[in-house]
Short mmCIF file of C-alpha atoms in Angstrom, two decimals:
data_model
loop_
_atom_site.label_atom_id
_atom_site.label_comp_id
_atom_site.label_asym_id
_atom_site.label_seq_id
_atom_site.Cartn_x
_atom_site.Cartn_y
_atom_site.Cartn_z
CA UNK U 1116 -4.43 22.21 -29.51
CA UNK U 1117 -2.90 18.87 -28.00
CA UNK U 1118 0.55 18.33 -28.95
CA UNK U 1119 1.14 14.91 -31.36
CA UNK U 1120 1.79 12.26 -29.53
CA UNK U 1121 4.95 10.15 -30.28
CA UNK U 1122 6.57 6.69 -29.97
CA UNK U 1123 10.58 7.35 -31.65
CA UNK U 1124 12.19 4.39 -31.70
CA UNK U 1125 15.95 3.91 -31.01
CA UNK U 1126 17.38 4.42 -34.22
CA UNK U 1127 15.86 7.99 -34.48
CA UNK U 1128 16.57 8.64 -31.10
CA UNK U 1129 19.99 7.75 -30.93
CA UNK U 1130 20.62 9.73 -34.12
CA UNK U 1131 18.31 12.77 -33.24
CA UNK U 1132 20.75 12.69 -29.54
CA UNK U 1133 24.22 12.72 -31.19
CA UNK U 1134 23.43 14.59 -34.57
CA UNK U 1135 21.33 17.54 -33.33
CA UNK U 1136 20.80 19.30 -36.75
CA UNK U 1137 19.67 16.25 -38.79
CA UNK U 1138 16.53 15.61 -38.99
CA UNK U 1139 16.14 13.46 -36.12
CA UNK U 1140 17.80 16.10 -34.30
CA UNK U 1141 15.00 18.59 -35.24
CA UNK U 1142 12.05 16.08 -34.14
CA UNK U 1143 14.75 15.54 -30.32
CA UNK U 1144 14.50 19.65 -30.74
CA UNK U 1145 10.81 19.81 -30.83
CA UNK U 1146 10.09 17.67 -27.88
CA UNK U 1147 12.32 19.71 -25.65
CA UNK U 1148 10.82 22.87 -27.00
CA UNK U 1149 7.00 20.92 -26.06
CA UNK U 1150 5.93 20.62 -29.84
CA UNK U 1151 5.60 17.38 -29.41
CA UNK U 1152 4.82 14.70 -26.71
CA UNK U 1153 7.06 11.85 -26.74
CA UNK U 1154 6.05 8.41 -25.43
CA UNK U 1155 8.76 5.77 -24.85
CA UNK U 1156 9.22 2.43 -23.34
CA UNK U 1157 12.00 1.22 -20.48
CA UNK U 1158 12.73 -1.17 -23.87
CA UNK U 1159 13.61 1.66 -25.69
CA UNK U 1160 15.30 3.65 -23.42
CA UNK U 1161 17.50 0.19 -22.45
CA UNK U 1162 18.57 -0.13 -26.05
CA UNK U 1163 19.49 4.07 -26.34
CA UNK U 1164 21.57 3.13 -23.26
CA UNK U 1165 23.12 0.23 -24.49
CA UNK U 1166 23.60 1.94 -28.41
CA UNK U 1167 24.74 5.79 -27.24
CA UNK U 1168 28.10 4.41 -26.08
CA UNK U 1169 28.86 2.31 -29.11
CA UNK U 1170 28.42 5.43 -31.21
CA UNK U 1171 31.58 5.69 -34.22
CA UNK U 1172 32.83 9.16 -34.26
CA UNK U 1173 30.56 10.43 -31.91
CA UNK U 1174 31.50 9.48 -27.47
CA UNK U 1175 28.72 9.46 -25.09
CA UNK U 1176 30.25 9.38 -21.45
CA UNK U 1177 28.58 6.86 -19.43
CA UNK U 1178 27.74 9.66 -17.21
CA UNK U 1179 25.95 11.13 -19.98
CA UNK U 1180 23.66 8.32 -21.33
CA UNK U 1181 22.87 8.26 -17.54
CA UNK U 1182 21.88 11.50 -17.66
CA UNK U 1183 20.12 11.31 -21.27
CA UNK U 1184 18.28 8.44 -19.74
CA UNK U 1185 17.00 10.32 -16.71
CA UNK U 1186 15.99 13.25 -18.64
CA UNK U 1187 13.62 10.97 -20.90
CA UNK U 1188 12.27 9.24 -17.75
CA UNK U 1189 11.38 12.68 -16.14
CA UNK U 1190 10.54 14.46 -19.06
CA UNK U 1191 8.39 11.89 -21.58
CA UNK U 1192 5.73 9.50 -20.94
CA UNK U 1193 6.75 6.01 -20.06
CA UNK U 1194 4.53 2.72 -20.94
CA UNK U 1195 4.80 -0.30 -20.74
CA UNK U 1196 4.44 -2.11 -23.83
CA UNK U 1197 1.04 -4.31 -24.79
CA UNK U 1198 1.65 -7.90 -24.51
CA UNK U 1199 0.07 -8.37 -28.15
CA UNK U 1200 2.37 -10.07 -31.02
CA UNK U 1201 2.40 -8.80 -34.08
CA UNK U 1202 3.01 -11.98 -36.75
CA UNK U 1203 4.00 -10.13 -39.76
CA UNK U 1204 6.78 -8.34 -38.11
CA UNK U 1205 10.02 -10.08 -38.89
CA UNK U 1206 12.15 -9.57 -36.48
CA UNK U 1207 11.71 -10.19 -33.24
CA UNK U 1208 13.53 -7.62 -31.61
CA UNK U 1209 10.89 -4.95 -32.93
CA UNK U 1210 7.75 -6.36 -31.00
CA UNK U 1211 8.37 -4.49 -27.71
CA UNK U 1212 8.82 -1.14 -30.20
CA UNK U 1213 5.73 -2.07 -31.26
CA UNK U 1214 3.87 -2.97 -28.48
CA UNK U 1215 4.76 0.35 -27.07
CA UNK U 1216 3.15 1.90 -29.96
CA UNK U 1217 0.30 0.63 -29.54
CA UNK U 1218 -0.20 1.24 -25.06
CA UNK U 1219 0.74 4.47 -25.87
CA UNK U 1220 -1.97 5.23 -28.57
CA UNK U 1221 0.40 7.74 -30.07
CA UNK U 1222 -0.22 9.70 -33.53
CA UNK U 1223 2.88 8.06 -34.41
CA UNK U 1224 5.62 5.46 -34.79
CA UNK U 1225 8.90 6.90 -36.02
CA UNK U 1226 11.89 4.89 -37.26
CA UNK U 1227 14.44 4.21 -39.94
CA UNK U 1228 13.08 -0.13 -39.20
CA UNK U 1229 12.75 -1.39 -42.65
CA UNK U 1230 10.79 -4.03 -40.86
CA UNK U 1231 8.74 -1.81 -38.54
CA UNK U 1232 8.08 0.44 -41.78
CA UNK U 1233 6.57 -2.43 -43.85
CA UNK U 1234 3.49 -2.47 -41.62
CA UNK U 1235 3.15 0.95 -42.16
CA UNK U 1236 -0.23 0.46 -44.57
CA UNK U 1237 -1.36 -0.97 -41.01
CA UNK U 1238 -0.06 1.47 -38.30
CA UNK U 1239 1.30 5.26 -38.60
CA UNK U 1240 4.53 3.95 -38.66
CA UNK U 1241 6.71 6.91 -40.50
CA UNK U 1242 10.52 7.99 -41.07
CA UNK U 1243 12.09 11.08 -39.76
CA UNK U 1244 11.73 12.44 -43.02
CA UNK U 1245 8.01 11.95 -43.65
CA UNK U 1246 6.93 12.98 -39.89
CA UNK U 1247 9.56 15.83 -40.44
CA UNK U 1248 8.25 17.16 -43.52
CA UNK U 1249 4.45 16.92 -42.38
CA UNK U 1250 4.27 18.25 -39.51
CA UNK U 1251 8.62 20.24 -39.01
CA UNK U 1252 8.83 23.88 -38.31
#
């Protein structure tokens, strides 16, 4: 059976990359293991580059959001996002997330967006916690 297909947007990411026994962490865990395709965006990985150094208590190296990066460009699907707008998403910033959703015709959209999540009656847009607890080891 196909593996799901995924779109995790920064905020999981990020988390899931410096937290590695969170829940994020276990959804980073199962795409390394190959339970799960993930599909991201050179938007996305921009922002994890631009985020993982800013990180509180935890350091990322710039050497080693390099080497994050280059992992996720070798090792996930990359697509460019649709051109479509989506007019009841509020902020602006989350249309490229989007967008990628949607050109990669994933199973999913996973975030912690409180304005990505609201259109989730619309899309398969789910937290950590709900894709976790569906379909988590």
């Amino acid at each position: 059976m196909p593996a799901l297909r995924v779109v995790i947007d920064t905020n999981v990411l990020v988390s899931g990359l410096a937290y590695p026994s969170s829940i994020p962490g276990r959804i980073v865990s199962a795409w390394r293991r190959g339970a799960i395709d993930v599909i991201l965006s050179r938007y996305i990985l921009d922002e994890m580059r631009r985020v993982l150094p800013r990180l509180g208590p935890i350091r990322f190296s710039a050497e080693e959001v390099r080497n994050l990066a280059d992992s996720f460009m070798l090792f996930t699907d990359i697509v460019e996002p649709d051109g479509e707008h989506e007019p009841e998403l509020r902020d602006a910033s989350d249309q490229a997330v989007l967008a990628t959703f949607r050109a990669a015709s994933a199973d999913y959209l996973v975030t912690g967006d409180k304005d990505l999540l609201v259109l989730a009656g619309r899309y398969p847009i789910v937290t950590a916690a709900e894709f976790w607890a569906r379909h988590g080891e």
